[in-house]
mmCIF file of N, CA and C in Angstrom:
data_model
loop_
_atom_site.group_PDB
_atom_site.id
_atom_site.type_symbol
_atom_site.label_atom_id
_atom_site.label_comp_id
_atom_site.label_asym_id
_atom_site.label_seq_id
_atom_site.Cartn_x
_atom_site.Cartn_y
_atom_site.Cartn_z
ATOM 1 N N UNK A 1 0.857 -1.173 0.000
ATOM 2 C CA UNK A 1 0.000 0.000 0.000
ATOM 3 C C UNK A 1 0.901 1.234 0.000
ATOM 4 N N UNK A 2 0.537 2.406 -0.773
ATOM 5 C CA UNK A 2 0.968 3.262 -1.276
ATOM 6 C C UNK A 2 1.325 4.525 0.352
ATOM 7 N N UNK A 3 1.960 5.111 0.397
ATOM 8 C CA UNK A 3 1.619 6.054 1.385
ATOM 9 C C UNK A 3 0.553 6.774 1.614
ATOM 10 N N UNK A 4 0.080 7.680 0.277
ATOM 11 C CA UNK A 4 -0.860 8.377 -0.431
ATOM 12 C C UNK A 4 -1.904 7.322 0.493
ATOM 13 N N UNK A 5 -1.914 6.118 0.011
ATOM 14 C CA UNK A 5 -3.163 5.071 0.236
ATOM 15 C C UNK A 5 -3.612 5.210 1.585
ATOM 16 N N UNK A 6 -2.669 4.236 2.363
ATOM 17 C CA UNK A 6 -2.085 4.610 3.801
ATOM 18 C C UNK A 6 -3.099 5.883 4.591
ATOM 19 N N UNK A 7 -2.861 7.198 3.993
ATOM 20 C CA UNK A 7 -3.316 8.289 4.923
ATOM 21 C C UNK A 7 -4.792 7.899 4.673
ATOM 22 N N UNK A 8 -4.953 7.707 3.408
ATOM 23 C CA UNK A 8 -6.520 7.799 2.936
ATOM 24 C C UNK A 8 -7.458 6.805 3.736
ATOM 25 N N UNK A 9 -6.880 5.691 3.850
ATOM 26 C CA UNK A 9 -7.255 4.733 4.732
ATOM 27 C C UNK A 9 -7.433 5.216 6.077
ATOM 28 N N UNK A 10 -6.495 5.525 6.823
ATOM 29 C CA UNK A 10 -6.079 5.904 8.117
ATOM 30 C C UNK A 10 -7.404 7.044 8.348
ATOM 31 N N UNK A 11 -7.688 7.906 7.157
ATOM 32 C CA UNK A 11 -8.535 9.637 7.590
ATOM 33 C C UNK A 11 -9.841 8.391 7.694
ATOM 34 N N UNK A 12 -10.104 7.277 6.321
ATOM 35 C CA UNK A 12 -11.463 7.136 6.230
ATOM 36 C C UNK A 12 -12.370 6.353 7.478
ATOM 37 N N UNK A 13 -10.794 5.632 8.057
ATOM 38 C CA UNK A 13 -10.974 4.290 9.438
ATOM 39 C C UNK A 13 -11.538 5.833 10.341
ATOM 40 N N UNK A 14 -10.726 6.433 10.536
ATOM 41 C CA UNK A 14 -10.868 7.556 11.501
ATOM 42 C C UNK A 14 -12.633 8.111 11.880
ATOM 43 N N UNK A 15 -13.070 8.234 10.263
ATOM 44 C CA UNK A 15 -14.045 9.049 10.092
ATOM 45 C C UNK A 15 -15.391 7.405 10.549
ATOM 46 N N UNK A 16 -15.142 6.681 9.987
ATOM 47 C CA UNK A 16 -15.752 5.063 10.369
ATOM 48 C C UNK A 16 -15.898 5.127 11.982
ATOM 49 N N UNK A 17 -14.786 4.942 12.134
ATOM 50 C CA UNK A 17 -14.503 4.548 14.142
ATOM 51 C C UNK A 17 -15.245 5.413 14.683
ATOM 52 N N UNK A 18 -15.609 6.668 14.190
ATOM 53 C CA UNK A 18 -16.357 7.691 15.453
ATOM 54 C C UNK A 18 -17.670 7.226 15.129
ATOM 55 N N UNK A 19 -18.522 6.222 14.180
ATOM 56 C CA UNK A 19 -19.824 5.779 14.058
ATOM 57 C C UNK A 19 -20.247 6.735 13.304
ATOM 58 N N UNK A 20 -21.174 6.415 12.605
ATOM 59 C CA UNK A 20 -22.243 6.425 11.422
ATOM 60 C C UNK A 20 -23.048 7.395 11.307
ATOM 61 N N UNK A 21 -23.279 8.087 13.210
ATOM 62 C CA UNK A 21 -23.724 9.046 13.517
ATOM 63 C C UNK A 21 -23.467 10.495 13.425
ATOM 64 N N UNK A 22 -21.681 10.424 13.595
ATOM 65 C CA UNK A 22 -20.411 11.378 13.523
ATOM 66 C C UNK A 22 -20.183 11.524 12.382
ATOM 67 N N UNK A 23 -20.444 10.694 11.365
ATOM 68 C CA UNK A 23 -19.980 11.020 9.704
ATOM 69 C C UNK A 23 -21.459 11.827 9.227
ATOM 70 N N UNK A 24 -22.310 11.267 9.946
ATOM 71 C CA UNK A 24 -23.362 11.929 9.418
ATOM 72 C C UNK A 24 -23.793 13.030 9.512
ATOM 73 N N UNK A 25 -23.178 13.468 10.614
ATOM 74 C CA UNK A 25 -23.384 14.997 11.778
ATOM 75 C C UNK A 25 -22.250 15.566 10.524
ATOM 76 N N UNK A 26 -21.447 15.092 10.069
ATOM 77 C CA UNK A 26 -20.330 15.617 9.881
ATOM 78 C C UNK A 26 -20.829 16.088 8.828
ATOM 79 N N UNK A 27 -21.385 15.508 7.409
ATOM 80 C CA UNK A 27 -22.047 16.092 6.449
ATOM 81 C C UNK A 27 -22.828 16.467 6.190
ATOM 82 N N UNK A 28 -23.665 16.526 7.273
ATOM 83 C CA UNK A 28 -24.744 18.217 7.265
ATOM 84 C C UNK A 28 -24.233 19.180 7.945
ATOM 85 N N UNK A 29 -23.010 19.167 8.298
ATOM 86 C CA UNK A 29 -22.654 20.527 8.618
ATOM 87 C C UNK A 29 -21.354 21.119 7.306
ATOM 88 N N UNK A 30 -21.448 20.432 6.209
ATOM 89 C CA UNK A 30 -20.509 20.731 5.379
ATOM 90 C C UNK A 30 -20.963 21.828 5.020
ATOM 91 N N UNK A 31 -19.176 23.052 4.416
ATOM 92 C CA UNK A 31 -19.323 24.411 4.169
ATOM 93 C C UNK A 31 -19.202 24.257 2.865
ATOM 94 N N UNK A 32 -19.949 25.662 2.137
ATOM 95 C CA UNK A 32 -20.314 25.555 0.795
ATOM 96 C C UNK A 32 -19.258 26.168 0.220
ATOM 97 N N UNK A 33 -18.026 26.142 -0.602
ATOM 98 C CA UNK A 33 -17.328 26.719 -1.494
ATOM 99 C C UNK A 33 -17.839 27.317 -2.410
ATOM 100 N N UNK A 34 -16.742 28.416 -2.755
ATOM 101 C CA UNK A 34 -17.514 29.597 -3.983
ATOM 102 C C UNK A 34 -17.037 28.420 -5.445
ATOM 103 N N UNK A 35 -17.983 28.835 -6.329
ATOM 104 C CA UNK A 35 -18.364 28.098 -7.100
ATOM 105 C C UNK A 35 -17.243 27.972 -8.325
ATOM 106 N N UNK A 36 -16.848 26.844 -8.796
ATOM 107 C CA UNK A 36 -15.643 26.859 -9.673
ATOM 108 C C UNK A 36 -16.826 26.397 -10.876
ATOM 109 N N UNK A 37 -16.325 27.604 -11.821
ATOM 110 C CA UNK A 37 -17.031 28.245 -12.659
ATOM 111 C C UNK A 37 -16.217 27.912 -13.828
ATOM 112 N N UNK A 38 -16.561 27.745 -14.878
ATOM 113 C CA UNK A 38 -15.845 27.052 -15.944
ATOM 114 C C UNK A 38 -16.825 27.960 -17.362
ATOM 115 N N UNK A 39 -16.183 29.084 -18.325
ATOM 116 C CA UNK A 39 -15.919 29.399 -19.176
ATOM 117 C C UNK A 39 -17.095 30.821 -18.458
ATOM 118 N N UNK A 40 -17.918 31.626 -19.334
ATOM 119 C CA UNK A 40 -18.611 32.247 -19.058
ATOM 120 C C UNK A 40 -19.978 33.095 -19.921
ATOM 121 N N UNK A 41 -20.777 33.567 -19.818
ATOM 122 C CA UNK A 41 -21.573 34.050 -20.588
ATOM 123 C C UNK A 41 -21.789 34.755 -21.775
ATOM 124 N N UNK A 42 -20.849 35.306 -21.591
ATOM 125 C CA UNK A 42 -20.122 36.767 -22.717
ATOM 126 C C UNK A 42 -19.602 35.626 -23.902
ATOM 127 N N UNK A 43 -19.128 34.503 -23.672
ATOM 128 C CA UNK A 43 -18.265 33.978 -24.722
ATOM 129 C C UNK A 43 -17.162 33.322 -24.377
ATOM 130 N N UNK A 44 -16.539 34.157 -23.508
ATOM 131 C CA UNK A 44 -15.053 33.302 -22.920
ATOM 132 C C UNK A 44 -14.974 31.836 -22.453
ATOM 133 N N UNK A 45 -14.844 30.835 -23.274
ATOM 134 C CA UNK A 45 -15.109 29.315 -22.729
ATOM 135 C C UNK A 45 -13.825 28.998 -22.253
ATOM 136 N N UNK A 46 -12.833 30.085 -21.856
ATOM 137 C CA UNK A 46 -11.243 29.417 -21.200
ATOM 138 C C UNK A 46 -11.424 30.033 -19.829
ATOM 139 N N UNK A 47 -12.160 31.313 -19.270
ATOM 140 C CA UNK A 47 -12.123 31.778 -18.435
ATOM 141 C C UNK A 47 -12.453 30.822 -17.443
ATOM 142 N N UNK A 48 -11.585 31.411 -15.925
ATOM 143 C CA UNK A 48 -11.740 30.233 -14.977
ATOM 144 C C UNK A 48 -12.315 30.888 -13.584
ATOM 145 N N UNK A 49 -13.361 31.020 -12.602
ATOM 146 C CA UNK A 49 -13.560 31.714 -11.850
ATOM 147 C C UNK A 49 -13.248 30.379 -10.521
ATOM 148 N N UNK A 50 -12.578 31.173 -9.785
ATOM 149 C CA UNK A 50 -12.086 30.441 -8.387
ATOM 150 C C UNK A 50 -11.253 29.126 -8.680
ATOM 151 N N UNK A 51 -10.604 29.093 -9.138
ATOM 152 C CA UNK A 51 -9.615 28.065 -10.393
ATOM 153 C C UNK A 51 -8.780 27.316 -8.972
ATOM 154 N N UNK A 52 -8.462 27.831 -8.117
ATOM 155 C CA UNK A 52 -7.382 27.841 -6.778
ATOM 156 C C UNK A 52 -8.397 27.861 -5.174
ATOM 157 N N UNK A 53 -8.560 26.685 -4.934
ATOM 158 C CA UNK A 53 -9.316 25.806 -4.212
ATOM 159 C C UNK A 53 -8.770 26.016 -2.628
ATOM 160 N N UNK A 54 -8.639 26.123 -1.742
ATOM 161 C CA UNK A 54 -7.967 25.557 -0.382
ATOM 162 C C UNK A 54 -9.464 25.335 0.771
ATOM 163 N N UNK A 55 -8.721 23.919 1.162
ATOM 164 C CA UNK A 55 -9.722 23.406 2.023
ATOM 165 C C UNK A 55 -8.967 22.904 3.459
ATOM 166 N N UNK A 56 -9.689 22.463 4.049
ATOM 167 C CA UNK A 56 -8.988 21.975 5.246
ATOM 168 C C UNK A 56 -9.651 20.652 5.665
ATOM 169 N N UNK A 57 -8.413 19.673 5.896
ATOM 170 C CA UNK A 57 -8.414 18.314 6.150
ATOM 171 C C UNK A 57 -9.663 18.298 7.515
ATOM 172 N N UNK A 58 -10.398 16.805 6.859
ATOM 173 C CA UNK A 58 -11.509 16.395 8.310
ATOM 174 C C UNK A 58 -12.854 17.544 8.295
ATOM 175 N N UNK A 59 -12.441 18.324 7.377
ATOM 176 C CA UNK A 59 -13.978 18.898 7.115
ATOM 177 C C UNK A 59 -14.815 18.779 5.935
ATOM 178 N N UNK A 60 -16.125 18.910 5.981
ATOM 179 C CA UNK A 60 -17.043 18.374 5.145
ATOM 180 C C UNK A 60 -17.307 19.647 4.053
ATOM 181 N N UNK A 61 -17.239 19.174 2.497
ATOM 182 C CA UNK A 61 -17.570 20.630 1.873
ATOM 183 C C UNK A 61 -18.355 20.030 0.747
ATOM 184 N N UNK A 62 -18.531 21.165 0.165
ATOM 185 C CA UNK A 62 -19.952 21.027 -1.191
ATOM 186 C C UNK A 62 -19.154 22.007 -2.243
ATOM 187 N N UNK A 63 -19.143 22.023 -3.797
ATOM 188 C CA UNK A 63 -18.697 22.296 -4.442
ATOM 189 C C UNK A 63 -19.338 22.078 -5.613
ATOM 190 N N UNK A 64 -19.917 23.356 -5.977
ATOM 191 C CA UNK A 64 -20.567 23.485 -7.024
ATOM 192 C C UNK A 64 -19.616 23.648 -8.801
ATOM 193 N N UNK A 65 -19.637 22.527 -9.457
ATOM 194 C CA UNK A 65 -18.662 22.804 -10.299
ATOM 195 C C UNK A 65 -20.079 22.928 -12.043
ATOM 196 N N UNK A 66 -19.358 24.719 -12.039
ATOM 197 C CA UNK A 66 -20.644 25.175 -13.261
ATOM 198 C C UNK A 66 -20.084 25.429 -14.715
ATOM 199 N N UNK A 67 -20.329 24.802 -15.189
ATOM 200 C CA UNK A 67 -20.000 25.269 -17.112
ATOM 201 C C UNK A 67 -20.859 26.047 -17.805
ATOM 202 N N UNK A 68 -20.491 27.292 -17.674
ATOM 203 C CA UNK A 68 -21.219 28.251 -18.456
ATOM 204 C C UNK A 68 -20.665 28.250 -19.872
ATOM 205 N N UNK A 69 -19.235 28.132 -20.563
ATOM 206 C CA UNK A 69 -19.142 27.421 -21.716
ATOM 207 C C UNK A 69 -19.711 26.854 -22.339
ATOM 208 N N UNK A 70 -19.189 26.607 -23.951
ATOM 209 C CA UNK A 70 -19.996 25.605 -24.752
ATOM 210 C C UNK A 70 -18.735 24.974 -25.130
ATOM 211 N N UNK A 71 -17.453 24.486 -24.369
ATOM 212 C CA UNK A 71 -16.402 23.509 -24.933
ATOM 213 C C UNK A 71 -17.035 22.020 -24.151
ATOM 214 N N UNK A 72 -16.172 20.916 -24.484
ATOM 215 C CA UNK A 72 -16.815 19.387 -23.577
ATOM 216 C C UNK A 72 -15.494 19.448 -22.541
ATOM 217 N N UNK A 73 -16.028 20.011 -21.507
ATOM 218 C CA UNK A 73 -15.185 20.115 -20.039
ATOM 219 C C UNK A 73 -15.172 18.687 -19.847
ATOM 220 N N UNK A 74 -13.501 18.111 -19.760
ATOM 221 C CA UNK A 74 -13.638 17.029 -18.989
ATOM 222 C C UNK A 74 -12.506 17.592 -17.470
ATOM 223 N N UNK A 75 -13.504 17.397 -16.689
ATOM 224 C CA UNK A 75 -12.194 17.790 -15.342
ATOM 225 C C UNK A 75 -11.949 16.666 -14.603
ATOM 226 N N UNK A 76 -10.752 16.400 -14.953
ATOM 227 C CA UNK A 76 -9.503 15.511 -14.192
ATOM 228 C C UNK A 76 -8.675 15.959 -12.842
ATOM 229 N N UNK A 77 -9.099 15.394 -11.656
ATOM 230 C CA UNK A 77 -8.682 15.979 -10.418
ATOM 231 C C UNK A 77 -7.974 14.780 -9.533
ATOM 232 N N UNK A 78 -7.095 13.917 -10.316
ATOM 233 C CA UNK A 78 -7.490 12.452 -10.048
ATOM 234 C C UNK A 78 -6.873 12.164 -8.609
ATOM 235 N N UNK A 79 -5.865 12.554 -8.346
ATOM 236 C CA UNK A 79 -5.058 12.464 -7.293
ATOM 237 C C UNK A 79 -6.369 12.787 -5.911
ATOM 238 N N UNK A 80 -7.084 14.146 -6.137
ATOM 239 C CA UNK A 80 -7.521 15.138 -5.238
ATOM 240 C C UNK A 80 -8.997 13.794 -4.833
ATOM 241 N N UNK A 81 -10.014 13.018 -6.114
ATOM 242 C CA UNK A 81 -10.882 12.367 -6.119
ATOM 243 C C UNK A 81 -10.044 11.131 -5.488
ATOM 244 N N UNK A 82 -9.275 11.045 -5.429
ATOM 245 C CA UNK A 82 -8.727 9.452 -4.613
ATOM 246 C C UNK A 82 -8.800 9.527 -3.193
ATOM 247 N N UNK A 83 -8.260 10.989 -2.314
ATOM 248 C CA UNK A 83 -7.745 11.239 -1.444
ATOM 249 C C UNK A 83 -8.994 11.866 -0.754
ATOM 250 N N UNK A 84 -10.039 11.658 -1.012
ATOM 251 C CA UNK A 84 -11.443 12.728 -0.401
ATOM 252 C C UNK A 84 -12.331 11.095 0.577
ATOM 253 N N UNK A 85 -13.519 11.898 0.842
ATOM 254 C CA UNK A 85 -14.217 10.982 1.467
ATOM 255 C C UNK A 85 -15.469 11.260 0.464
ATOM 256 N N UNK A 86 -16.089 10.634 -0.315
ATOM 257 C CA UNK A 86 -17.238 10.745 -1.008
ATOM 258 C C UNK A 86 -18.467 11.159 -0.350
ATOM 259 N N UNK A 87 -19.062 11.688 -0.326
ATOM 260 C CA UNK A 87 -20.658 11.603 0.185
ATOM 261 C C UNK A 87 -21.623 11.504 -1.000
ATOM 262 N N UNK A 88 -21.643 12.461 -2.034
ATOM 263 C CA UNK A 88 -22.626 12.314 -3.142
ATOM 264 C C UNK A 88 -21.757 13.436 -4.001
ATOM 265 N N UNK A 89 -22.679 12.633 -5.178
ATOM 266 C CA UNK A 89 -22.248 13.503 -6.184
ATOM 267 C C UNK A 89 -23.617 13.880 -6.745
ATOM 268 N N UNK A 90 -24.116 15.348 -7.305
ATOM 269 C CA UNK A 90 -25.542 15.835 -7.287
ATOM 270 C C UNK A 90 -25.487 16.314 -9.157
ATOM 271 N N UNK A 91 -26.329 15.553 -9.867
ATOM 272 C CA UNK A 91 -26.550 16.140 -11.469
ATOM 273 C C UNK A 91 -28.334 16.495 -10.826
ATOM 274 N N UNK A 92 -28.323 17.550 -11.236
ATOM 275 C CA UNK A 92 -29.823 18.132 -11.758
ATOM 276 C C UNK A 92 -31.293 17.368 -10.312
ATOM 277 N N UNK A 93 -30.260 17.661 -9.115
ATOM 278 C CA UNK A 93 -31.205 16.897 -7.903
ATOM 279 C C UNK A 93 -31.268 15.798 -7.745
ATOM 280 N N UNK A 94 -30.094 14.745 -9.289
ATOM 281 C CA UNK A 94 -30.417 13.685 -8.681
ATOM 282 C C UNK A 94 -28.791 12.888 -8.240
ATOM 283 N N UNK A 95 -28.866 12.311 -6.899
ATOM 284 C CA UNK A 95 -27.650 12.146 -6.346
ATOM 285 C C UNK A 95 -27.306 10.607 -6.710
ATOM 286 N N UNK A 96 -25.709 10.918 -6.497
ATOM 287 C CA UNK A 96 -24.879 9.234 -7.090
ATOM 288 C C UNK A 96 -24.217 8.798 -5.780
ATOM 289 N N UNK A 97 -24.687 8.553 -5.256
ATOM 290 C CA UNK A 97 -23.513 7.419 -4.240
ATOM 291 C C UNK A 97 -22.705 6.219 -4.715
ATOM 292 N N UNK A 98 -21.505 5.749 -3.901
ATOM 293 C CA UNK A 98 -20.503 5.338 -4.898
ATOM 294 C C UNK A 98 -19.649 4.599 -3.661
ATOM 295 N N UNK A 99 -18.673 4.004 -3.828
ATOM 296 C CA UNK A 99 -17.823 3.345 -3.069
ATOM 297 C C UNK A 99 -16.391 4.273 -3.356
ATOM 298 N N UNK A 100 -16.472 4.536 -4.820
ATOM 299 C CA UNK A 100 -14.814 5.024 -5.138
ATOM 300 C C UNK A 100 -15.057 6.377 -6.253
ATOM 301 N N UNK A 101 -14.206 6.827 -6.366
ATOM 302 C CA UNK A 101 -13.793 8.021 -6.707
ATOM 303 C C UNK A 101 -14.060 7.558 -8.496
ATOM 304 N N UNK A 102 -15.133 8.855 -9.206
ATOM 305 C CA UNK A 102 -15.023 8.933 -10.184
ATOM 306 C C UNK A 102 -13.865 8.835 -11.081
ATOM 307 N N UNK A 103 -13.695 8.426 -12.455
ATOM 308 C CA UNK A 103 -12.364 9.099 -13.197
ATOM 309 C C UNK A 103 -12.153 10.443 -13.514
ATOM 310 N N UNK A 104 -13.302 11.051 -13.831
ATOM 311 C CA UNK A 104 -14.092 12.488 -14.219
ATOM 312 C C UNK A 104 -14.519 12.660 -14.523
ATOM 313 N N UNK A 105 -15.308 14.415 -14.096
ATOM 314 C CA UNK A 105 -16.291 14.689 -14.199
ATOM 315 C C UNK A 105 -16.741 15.375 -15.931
ATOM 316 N N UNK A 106 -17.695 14.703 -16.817
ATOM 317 C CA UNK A 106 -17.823 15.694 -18.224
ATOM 318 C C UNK A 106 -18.804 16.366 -18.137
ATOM 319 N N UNK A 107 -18.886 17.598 -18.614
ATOM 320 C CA UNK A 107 -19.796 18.673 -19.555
ATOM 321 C C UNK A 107 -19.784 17.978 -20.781
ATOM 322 N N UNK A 108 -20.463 17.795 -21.345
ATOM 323 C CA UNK A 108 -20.837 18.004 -23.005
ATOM 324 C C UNK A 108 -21.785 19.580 -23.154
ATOM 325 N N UNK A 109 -22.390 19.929 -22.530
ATOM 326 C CA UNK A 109 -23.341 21.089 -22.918
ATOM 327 C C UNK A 109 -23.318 21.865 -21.529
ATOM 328 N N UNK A 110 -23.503 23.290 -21.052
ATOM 329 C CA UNK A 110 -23.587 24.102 -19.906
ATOM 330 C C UNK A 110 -24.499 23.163 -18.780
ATOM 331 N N UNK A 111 -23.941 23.478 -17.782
ATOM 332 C CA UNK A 111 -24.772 22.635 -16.785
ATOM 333 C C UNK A 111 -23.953 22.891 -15.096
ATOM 334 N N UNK A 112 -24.392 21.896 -14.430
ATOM 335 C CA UNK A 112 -24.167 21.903 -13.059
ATOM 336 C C UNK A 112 -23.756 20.694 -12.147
ATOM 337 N N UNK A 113 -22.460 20.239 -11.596
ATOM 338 C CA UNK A 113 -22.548 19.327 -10.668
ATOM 339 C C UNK A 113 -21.677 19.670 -9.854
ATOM 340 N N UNK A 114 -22.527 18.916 -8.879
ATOM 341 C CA UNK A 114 -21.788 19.458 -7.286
ATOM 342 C C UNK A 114 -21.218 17.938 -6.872
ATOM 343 N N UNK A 115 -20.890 18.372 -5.820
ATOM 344 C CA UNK A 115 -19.922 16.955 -5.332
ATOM 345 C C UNK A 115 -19.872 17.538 -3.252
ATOM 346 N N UNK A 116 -19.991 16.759 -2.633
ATOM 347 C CA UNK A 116 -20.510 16.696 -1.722
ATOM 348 C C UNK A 116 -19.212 15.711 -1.580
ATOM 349 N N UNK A 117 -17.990 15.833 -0.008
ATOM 350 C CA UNK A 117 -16.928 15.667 0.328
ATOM 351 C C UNK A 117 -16.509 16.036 1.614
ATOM 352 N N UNK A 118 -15.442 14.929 2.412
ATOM 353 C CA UNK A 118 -14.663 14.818 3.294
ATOM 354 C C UNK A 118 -13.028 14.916 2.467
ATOM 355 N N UNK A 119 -12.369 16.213 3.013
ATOM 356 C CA UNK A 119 -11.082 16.602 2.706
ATOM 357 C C UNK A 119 -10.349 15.649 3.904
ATOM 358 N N UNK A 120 -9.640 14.465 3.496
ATOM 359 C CA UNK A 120 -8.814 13.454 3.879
ATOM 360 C C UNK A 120 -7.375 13.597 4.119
ATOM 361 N N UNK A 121 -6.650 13.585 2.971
ATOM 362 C CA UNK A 121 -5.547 13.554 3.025
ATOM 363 C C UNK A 121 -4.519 15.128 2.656
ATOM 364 N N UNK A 122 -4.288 15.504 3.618
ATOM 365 C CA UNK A 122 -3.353 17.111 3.078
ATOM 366 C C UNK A 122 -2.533 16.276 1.909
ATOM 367 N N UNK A 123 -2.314 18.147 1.269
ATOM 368 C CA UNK A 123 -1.520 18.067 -0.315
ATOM 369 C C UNK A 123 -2.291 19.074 -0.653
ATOM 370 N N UNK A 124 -1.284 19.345 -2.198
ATOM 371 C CA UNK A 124 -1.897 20.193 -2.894
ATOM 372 C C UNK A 124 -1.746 19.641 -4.156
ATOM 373 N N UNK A 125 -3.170 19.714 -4.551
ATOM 374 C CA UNK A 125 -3.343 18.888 -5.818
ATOM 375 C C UNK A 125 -4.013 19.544 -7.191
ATOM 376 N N UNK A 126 -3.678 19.298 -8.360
ATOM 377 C CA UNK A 126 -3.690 19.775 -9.454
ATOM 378 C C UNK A 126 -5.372 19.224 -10.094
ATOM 379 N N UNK A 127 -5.693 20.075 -10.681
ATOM 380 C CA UNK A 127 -6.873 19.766 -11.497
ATOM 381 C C UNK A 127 -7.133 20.347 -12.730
ATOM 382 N N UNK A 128 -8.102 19.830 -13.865
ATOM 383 C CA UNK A 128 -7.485 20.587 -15.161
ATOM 384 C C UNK A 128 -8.889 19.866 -15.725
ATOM 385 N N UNK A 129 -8.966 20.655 -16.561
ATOM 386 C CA UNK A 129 -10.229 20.310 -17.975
ATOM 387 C C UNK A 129 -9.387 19.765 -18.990
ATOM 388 N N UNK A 130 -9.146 18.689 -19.208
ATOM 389 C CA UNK A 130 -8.053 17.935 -20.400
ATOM 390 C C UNK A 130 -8.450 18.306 -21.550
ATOM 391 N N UNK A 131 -7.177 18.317 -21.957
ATOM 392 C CA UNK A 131 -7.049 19.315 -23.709
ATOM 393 C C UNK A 131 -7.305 20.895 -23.538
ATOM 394 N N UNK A 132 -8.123 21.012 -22.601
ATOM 395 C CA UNK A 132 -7.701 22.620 -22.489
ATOM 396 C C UNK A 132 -6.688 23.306 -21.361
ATOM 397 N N UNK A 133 -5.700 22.593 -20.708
ATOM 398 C CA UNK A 133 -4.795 23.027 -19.451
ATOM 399 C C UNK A 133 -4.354 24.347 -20.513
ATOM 400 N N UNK A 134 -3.543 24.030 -21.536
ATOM 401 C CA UNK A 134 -2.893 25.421 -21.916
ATOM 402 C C UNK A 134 -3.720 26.799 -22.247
ATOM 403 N N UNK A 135 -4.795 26.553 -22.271
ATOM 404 C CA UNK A 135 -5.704 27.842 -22.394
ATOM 405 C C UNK A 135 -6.274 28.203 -20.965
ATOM 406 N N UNK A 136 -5.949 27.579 -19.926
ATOM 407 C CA UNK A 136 -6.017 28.057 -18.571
ATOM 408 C C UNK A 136 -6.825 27.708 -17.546
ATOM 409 N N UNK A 137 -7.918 25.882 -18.453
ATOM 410 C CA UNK A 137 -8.780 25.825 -18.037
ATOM 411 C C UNK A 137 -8.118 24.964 -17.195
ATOM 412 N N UNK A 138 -7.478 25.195 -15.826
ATOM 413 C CA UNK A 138 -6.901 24.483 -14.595
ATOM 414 C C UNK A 138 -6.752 24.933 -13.409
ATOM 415 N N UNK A 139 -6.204 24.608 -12.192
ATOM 416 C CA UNK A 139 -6.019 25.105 -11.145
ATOM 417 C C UNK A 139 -5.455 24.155 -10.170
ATOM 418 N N UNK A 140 -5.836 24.436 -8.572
ATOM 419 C CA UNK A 140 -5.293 23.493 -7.724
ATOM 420 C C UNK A 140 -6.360 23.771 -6.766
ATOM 421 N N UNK A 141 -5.949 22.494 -6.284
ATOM 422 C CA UNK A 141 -6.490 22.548 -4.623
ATOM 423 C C UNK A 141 -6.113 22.040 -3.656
ATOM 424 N N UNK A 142 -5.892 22.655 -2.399
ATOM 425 C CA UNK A 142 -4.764 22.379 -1.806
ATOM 426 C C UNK A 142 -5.563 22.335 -0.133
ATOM 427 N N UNK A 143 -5.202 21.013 0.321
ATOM 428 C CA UNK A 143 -6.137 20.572 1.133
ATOM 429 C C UNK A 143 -5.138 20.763 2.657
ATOM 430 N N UNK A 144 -4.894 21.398 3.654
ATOM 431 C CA UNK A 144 -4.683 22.030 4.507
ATOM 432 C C UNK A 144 -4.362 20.831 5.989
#
């Protein structure tokens, strides 16, 4: 087992051992992040609003990720989706529960998904809309 693995294990036993009750308390009190916003209205489909993420380990957050663009956003966060605690992932009200971490998330057309999360393992980790990193559609997030 990987180190990386190791912590992830160690945060998720952690979050387990306090009971079912404590994880649950834990994600209704998750804080809402400003919204990582992907291209924009006017036209600009490279523009990036809140591109640079920081969170803090053992707390619960929500993250609205919006494509106002018309490019096919694929966002690749892969390291950051390994190292989290899942709760849901939300398309259009309707939620995905899951055991493991998506590969990533696509746009094909403007839209909305949120992702509902336990920040696990500190680092700072890279994320990017593939094929468009050099036009700026990227950032980080860097978990505390």
């Amino acid at each position: 087992m990987t180190r990386g693995l190791r912590w992830a294990a160690l945060g998720l036993a952690a979050i387990l051992a306090a009971g079912p009750a404590v994880a649950l308390d834990l994600t209704k009190k998750r804080e809402p992040l400003p919204d990582l916003v992907l291209g924009n209205e006017e036209g600009n489909d490279f523009v990036v609003e809140n591109k640079d993420i920081e969170l803090e380990s053992g707390k619960a957050y929500r993250l609205r990720i919006i494509a106002k663009g018309h490019q096919e956003y694929k966002v690749y966060a892969t390291e950051f989706f390994r190292y989290i605690w899942w709760n849901q992932i939300v398309i259009e009200h309707k939620e995905i529960h899951g055991g493991g971490p998506p590969d990533h998330l696509e746009f094909d057309d403007p839209g909305e998904i949120a992702i509902e999360f336990v920040a696990i393992k500190p680092g700072k980790y890279t994320w990017e809309a593939r094929g468009l990193e050099s036009k700026g559609v990227a950032g980080t997030i860097t978990v505390k």
